[in-house]
Tab-separated table of C-alpha atoms in Angstrom:
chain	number	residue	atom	x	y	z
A	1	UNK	CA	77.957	112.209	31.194
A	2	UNK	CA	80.368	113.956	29.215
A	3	UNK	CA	80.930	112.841	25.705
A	4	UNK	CA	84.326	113.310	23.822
A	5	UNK	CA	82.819	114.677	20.147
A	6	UNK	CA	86.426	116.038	19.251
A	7	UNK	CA	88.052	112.319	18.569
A	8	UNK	CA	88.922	111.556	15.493
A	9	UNK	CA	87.394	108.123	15.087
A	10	UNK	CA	89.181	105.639	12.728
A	11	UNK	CA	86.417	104.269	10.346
A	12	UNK	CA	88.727	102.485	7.861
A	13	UNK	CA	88.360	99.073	8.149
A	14	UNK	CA	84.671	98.509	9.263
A	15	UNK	CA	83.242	98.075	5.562
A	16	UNK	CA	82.118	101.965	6.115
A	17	UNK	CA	80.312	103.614	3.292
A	18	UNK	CA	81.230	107.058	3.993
A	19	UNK	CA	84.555	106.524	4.409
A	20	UNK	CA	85.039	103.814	1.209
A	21	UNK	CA	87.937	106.338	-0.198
A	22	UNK	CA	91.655	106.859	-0.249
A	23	UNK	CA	93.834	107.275	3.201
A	24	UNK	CA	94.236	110.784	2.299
A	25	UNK	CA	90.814	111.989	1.577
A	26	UNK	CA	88.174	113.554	3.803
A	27	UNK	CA	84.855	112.415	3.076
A	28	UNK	CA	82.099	115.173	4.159
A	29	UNK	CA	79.237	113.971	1.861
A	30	UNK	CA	76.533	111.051	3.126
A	31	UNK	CA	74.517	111.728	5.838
A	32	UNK	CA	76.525	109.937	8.530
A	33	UNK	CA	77.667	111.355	11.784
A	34	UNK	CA	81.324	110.318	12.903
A	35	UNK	CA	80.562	110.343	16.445
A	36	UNK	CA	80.879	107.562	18.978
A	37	UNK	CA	77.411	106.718	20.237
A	38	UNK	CA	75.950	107.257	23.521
A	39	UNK	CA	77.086	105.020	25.992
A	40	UNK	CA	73.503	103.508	27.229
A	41	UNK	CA	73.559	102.454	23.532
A	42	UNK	CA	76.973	100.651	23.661
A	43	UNK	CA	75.712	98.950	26.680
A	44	UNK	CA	72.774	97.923	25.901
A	45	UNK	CA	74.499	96.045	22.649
A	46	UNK	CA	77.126	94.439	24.631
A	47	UNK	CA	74.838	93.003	27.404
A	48	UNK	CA	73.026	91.601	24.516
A	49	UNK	CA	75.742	90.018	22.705
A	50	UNK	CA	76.342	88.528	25.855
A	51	UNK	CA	73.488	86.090	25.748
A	52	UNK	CA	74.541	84.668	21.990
A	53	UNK	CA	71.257	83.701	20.446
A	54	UNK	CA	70.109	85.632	18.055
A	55	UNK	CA	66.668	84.866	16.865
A	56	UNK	CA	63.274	86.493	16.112
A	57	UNK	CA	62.423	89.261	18.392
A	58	UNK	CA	59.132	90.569	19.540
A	59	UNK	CA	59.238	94.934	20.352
A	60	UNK	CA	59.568	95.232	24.330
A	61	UNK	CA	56.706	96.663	26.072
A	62	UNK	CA	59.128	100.109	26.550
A	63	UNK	CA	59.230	100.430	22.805
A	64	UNK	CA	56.338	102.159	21.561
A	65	UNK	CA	56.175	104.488	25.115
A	66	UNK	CA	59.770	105.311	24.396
A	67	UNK	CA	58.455	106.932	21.286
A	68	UNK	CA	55.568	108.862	22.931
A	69	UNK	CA	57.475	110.574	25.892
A	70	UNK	CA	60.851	111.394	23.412
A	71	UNK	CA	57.747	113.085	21.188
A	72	UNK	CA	56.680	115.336	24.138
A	73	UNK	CA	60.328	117.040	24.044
A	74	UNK	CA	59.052	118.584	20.565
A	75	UNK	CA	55.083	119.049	21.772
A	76	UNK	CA	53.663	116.328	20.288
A	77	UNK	CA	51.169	114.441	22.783
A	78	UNK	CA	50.664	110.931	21.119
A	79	UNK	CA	49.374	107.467	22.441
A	80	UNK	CA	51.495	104.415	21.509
A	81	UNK	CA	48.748	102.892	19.884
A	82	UNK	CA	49.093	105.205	17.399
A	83	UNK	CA	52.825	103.780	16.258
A	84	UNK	CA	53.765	101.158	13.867
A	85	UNK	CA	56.937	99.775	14.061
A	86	UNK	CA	59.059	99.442	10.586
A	87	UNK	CA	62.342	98.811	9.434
A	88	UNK	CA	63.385	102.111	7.996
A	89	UNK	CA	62.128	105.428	7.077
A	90	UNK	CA	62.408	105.124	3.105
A	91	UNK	CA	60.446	101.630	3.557
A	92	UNK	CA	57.494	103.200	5.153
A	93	UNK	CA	57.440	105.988	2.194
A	94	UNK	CA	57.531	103.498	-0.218
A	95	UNK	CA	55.048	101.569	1.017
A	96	UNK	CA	52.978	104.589	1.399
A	97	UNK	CA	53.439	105.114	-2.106
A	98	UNK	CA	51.924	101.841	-3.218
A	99	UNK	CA	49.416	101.710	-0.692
A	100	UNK	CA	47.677	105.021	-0.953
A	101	UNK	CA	48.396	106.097	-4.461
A	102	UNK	CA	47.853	104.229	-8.139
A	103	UNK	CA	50.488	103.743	-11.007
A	104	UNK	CA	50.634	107.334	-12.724
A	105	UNK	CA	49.861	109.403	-9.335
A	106	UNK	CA	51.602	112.318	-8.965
A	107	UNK	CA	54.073	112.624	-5.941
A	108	UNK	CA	54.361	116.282	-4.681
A	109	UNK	CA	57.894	117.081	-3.331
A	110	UNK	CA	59.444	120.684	-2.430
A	111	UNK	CA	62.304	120.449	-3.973
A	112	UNK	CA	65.431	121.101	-3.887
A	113	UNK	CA	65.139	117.515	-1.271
A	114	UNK	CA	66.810	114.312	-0.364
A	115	UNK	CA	67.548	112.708	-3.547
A	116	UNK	CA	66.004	109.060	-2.706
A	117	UNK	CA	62.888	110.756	-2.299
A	118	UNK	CA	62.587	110.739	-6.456
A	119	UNK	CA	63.510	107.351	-6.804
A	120	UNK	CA	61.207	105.722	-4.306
A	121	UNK	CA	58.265	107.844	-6.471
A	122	UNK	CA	59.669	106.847	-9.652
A	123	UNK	CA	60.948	103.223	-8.778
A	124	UNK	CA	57.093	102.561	-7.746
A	125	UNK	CA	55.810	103.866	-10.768
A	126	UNK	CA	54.617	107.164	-9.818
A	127	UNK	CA	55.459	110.462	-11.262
A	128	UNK	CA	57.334	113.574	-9.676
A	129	UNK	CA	55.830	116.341	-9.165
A	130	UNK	CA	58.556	118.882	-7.923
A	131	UNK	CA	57.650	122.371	-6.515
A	132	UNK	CA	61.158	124.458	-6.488
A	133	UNK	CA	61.404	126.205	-3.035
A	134	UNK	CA	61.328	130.268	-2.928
A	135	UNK	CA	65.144	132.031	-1.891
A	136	UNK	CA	64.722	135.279	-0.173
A	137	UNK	CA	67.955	137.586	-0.563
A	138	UNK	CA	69.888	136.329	2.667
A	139	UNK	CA	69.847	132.755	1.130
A	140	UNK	CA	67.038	131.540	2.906
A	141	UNK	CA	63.935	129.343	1.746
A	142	UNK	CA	59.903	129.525	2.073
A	143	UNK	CA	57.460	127.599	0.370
A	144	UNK	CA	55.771	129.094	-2.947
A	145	UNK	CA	52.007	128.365	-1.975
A	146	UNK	CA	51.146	129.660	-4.864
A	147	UNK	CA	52.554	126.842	-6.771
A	148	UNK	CA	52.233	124.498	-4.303
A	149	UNK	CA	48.319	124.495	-4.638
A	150	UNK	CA	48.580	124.610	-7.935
A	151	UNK	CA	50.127	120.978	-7.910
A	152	UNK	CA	47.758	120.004	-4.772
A	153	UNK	CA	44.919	120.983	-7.409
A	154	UNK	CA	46.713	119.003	-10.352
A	155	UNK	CA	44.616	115.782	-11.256
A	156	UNK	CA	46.081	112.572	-9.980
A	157	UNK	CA	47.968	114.530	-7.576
A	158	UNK	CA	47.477	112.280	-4.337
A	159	UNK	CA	51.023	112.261	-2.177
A	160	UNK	CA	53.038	114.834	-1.206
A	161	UNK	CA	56.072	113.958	0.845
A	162	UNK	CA	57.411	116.577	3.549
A	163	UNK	CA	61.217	116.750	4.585
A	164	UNK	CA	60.788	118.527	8.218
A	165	UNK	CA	63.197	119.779	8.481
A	166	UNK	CA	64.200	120.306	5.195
A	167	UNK	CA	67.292	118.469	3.778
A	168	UNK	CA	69.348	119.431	1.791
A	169	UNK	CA	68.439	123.089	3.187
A	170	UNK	CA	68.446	123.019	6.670
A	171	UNK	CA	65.140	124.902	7.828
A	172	UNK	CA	62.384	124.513	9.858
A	173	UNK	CA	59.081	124.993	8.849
A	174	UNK	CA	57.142	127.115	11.201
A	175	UNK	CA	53.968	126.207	12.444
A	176	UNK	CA	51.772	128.473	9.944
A	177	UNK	CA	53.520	126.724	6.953
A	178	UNK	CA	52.617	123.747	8.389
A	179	UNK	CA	48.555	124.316	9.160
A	180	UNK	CA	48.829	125.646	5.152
A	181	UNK	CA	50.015	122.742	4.319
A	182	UNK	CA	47.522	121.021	6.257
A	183	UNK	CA	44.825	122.928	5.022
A	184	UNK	CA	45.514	121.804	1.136
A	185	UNK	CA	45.761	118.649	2.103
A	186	UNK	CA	42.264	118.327	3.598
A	187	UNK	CA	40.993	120.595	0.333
A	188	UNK	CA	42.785	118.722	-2.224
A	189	UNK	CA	42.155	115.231	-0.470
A	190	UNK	CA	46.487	114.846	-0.617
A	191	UNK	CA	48.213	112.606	1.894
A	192	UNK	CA	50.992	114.269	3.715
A	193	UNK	CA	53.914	112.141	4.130
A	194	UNK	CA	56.140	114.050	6.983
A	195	UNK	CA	59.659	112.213	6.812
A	196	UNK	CA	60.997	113.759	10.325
A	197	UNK	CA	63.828	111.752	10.675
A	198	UNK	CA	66.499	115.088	11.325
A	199	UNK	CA	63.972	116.618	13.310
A	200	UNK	CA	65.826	116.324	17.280
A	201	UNK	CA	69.283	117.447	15.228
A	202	UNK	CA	68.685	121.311	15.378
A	203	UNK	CA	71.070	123.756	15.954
A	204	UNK	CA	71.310	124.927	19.995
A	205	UNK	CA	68.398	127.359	20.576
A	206	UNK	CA	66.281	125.850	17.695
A	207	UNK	CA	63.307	123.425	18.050
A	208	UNK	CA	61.144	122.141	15.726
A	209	UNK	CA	57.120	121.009	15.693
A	210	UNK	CA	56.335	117.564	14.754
A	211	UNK	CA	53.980	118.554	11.027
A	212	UNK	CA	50.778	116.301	13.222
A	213	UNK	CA	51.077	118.713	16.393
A	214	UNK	CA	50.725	121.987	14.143
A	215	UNK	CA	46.407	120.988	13.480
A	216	UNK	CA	44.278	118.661	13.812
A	217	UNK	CA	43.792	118.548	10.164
A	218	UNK	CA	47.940	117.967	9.705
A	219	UNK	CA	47.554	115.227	12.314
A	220	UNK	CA	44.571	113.365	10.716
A	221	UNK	CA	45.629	113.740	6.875
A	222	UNK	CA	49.284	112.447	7.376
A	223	UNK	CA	51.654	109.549	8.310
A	224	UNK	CA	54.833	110.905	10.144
A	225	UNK	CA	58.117	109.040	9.673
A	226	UNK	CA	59.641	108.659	12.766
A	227	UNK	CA	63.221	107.044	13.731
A	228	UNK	CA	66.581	107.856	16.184
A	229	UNK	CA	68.807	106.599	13.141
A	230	UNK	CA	69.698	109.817	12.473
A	231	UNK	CA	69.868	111.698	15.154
A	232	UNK	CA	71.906	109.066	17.661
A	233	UNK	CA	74.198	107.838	14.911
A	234	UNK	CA	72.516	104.594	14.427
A	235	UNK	CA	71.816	104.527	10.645
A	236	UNK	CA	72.939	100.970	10.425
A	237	UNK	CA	70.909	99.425	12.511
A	238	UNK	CA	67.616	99.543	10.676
A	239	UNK	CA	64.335	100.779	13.172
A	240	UNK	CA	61.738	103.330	12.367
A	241	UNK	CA	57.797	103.866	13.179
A	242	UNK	CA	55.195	105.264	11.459
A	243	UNK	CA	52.909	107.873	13.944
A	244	UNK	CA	49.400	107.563	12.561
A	245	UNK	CA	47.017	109.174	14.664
A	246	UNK	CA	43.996	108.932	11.887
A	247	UNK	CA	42.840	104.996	12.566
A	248	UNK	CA	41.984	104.101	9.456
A	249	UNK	CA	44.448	105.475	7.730
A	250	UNK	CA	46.669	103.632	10.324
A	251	UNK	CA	45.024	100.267	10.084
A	252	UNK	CA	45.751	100.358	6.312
A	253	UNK	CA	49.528	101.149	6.502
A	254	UNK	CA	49.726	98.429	9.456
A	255	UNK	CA	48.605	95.851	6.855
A	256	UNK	CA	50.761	97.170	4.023
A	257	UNK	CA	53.772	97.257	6.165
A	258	UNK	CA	53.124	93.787	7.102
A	259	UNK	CA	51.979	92.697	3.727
A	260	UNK	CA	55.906	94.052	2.334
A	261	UNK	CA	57.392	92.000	5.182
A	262	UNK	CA	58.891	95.132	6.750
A	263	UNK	CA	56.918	95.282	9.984
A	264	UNK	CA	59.334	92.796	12.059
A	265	UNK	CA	62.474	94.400	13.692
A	266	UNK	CA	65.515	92.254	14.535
A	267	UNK	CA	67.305	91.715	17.637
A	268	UNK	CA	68.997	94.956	18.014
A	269	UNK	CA	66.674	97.142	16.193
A	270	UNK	CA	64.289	97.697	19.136
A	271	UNK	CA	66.731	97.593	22.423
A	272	UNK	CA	68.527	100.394	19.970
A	273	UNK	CA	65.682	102.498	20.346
A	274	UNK	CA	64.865	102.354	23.737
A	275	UNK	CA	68.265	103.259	24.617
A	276	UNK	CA	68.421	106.028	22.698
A	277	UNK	CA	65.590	107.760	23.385
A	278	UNK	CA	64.946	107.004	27.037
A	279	UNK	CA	68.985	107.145	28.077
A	280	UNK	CA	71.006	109.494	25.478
A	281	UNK	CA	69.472	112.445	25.788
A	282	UNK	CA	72.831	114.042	27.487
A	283	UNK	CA	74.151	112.882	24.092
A	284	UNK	CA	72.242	114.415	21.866
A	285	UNK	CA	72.349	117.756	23.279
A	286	UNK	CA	76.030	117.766	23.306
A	287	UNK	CA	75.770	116.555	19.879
A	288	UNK	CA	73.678	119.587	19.191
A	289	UNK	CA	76.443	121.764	20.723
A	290	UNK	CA	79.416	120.286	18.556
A	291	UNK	CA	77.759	120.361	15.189
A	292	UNK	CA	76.619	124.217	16.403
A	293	UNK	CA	80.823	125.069	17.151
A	294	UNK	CA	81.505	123.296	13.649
A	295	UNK	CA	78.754	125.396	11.844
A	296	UNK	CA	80.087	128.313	12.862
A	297	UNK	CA	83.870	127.639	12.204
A	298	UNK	CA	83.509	126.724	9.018
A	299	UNK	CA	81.313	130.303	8.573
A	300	UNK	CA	84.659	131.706	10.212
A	301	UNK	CA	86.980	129.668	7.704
A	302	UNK	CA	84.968	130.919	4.855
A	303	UNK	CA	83.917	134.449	5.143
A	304	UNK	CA	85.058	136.974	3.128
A	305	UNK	CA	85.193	134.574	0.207
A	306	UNK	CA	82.326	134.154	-3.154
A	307	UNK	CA	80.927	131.195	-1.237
A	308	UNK	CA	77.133	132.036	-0.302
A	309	UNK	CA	76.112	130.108	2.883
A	310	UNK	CA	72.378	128.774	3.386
A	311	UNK	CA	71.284	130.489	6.916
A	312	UNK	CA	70.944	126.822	8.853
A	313	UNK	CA	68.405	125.674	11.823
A	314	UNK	CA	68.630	121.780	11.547
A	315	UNK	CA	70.579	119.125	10.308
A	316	UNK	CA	74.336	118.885	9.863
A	317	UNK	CA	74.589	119.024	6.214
A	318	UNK	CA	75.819	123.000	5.336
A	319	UNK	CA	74.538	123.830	1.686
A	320	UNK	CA	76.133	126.345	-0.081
A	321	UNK	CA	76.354	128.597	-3.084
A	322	UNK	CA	79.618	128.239	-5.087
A	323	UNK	CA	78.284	129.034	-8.262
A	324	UNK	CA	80.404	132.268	-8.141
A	325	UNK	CA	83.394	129.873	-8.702
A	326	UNK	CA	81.499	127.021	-10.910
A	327	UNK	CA	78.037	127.100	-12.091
A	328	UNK	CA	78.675	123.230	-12.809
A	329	UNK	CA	78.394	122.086	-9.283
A	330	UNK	CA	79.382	118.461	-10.526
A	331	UNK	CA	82.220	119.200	-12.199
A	332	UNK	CA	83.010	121.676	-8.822
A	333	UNK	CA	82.900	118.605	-6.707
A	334	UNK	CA	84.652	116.242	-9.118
A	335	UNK	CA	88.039	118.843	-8.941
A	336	UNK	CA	87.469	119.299	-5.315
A	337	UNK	CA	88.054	116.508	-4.831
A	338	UNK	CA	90.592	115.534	-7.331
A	339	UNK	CA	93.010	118.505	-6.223
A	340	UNK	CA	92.198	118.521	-2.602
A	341	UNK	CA	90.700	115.357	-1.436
A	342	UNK	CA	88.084	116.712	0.056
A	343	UNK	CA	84.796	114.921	-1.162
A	344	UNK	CA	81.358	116.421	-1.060
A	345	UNK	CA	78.182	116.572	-2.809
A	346	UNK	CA	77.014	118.648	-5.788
A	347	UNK	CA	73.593	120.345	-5.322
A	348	UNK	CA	72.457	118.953	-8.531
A	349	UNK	CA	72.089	115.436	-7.038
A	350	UNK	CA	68.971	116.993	-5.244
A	351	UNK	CA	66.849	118.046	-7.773
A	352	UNK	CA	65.839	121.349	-8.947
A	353	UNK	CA	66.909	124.384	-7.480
A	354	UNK	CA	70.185	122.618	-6.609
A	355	UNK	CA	72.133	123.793	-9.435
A	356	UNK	CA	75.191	125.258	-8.273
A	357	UNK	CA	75.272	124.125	-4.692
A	358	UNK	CA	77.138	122.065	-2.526
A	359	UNK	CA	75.758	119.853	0.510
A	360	UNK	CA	79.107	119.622	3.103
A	361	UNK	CA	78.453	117.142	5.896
A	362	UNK	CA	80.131	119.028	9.608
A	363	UNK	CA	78.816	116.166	11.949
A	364	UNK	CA	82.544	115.417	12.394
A	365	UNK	CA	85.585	116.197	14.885
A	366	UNK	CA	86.518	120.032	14.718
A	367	UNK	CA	90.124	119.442	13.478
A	368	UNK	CA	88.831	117.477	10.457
A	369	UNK	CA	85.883	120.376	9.615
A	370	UNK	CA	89.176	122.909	9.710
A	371	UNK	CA	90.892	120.668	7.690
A	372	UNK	CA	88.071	120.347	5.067
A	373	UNK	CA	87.034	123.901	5.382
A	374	UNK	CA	90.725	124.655	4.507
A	375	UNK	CA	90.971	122.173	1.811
A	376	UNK	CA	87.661	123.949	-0.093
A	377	UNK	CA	89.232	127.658	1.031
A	378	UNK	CA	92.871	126.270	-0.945
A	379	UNK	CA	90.755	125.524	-3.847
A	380	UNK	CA	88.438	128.292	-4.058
A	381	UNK	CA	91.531	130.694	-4.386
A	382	UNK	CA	93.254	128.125	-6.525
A	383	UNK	CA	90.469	129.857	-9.163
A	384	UNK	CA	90.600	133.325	-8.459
């Protein structure tokens, strides 16, 4: 089927946290696709609704398979005993925390990185311990392993938590970084916690590898966070799993996850799933396809100008470089979108190495990335 990704869909009125702003601004900042979802999802609601009782729900027997052959598209041959079902991908981090670290632990993150990430660590007592990714002179990142050893090696040092790919920069780690990463963790005794949640939304011709199908040490020292919220537009309806393929370490986060009451999905929650990842696929890969066009016209829009754009594989959040114009990229943001009405997200809000950066969501209709690409291009020359 052919999906329309050009519409301009009205969001206004539907209590929408992305678009909570004035008539005349253009919100390109939280992680939220304006798309219309796939139609086997739309269905799959409505025939629901149709039968109006709405009580507790047990996962179908499709759910957990759903997960295992959607896995295979990214080479990742898992058994659906090896999935436990939870309501969201920041609850099963946060239970991780709890579970398999003490108050005090440290909490390894490469950072610059999805800003919730530090509060989960610190809101459960824990301590960061950020590792600021290398830049290499076209703009792009690698890890340090230098210093990211170092912190493995640091007493009380007993999580690290893996954004694959990364967010806020958009890469994909490559399947040595990830048997490196492996390796510490087996020598340091750390517990890799993979959050893969953008990991189908790569840019056409890109792929990337699940961090448990890189080794067999990376599969049996980690807990992989797994959901379609991102990826099929279906962040409000709450449904994740957790791919464990070590046993024990399974069994223990089953009984956590259940012990925090957040191992129970609601009526839509699983039926969601199934429909996206057994029927959307046609979706996606369009998807894939628009946000690919809108990367490159807002390169297009922009070139030629001070504004330094990160080389990007995954996601659709472009981060950029504007320190040329303001080193402050808060108070950069704050004008923006004062003077324009264009509202994104300083670089700051992720941690270090995000000074001077902007995050700019393009997972929207072309004609509104031109208009918000011409909106930042207005101001940008407003301060030459």
């Amino acid at each position: 089927m052919k999906y329309d990704f050009q519409k301009n869909v009205d969001r206004f009125g539907t209590d929408c946290y992305k678009w909570d702003c004035l008539p005349s601004e253009l919100p390109m900042w939280v992680a939220d696709m304006d798309y219309e979802v796939a139609l086997p999802i739309q269905e799959v609601l409505k025939k629901r609704i149709d039968k109006p009782v709405f009580g507790y729900t047990m996962p179908p027997k499709r759910f957990f398979p759903s997960y295992v052959d959607f896995m295979k598209r990214y080479g990742l041959e898992s058994k659906e005993e090896e999935y436990v079902y939870s309501n969201g991908i920041i609850p099963t981090l946060s239970c991780c925390i709890r579970t398999f670290s003490k108050p005090k632990d440290k909490v390894i993150l490469l950072t610059p990185v999805y800003q919730v990430f530090y509060h989960i660590v610190e809101d459960n007592g824990r301590e960061v311990l950020g590792v600021e990714l290398s830049k290499n002179e076209d703009g792009s990142y690698d890890i340090p392993f230098d210093r990211l050893e170092e912190a493995f090696a640091q007493e009380n040092a007993s999580l690290f938590i893996l954004c694959s790919p990364h967010n806020p920069v958009g890469h994909i780690w490559k399947k040595e970084e990830l048997e490196r990463i492996g390796e510490l963790a087996k020598r340091y005794d750390v517990l890799v916690l993979s959050d893969e949640v953008h990991g189908p939304l790569t840019l056409p011709g890109k792929t990337y590898l699940p961090y448990a199908s890189a080794s067999m040490t990376c599969a049996e020292h980690s807990i992989t966070a797994l959901a379609p919220t991102k990826s099929f537009n279906i962040a409000g309806i709450q449904t994740s799993v957790a791919y464990i393929p070590n046993p024990e370490l399974r069994k223990t986060f089953a009984f956590a996850i259940n012990r925090d009451e957040g191992a129970e999905g609601n009526v839509f929650s699983y039926i969601v799933s199934i429909a996206a990842l057994d029927e959307s696929l046609d979706w996606l890969d369009q998807c894939r396809d628009a946000i690919g066009a809108n990367v490159e016209e807002a390169k297009r829009i922009l070139k030629g100008t001070k504004l330094k754009i990160t080389p990007i594989e995954a996601t659709y959040l472009l981060w950029m470089d504007v320190s040329a114009y303001d080193e402050d990229d808060a108070a950069f943001c704050e004008d923006l979108r004062k003077k324009t009405g264009l509202w994104i997200t300083p670089g700051s809000t992720y941690g270090k190495g995000g000074e001077g950066y902007v995050r700019i969501n393009l997972a929207t209709s072309l004609s509104r990335v031109k208009d918000g690409m011409g909106r930042l291009l207005s101001y940008i020359k407003s301060l030459d």
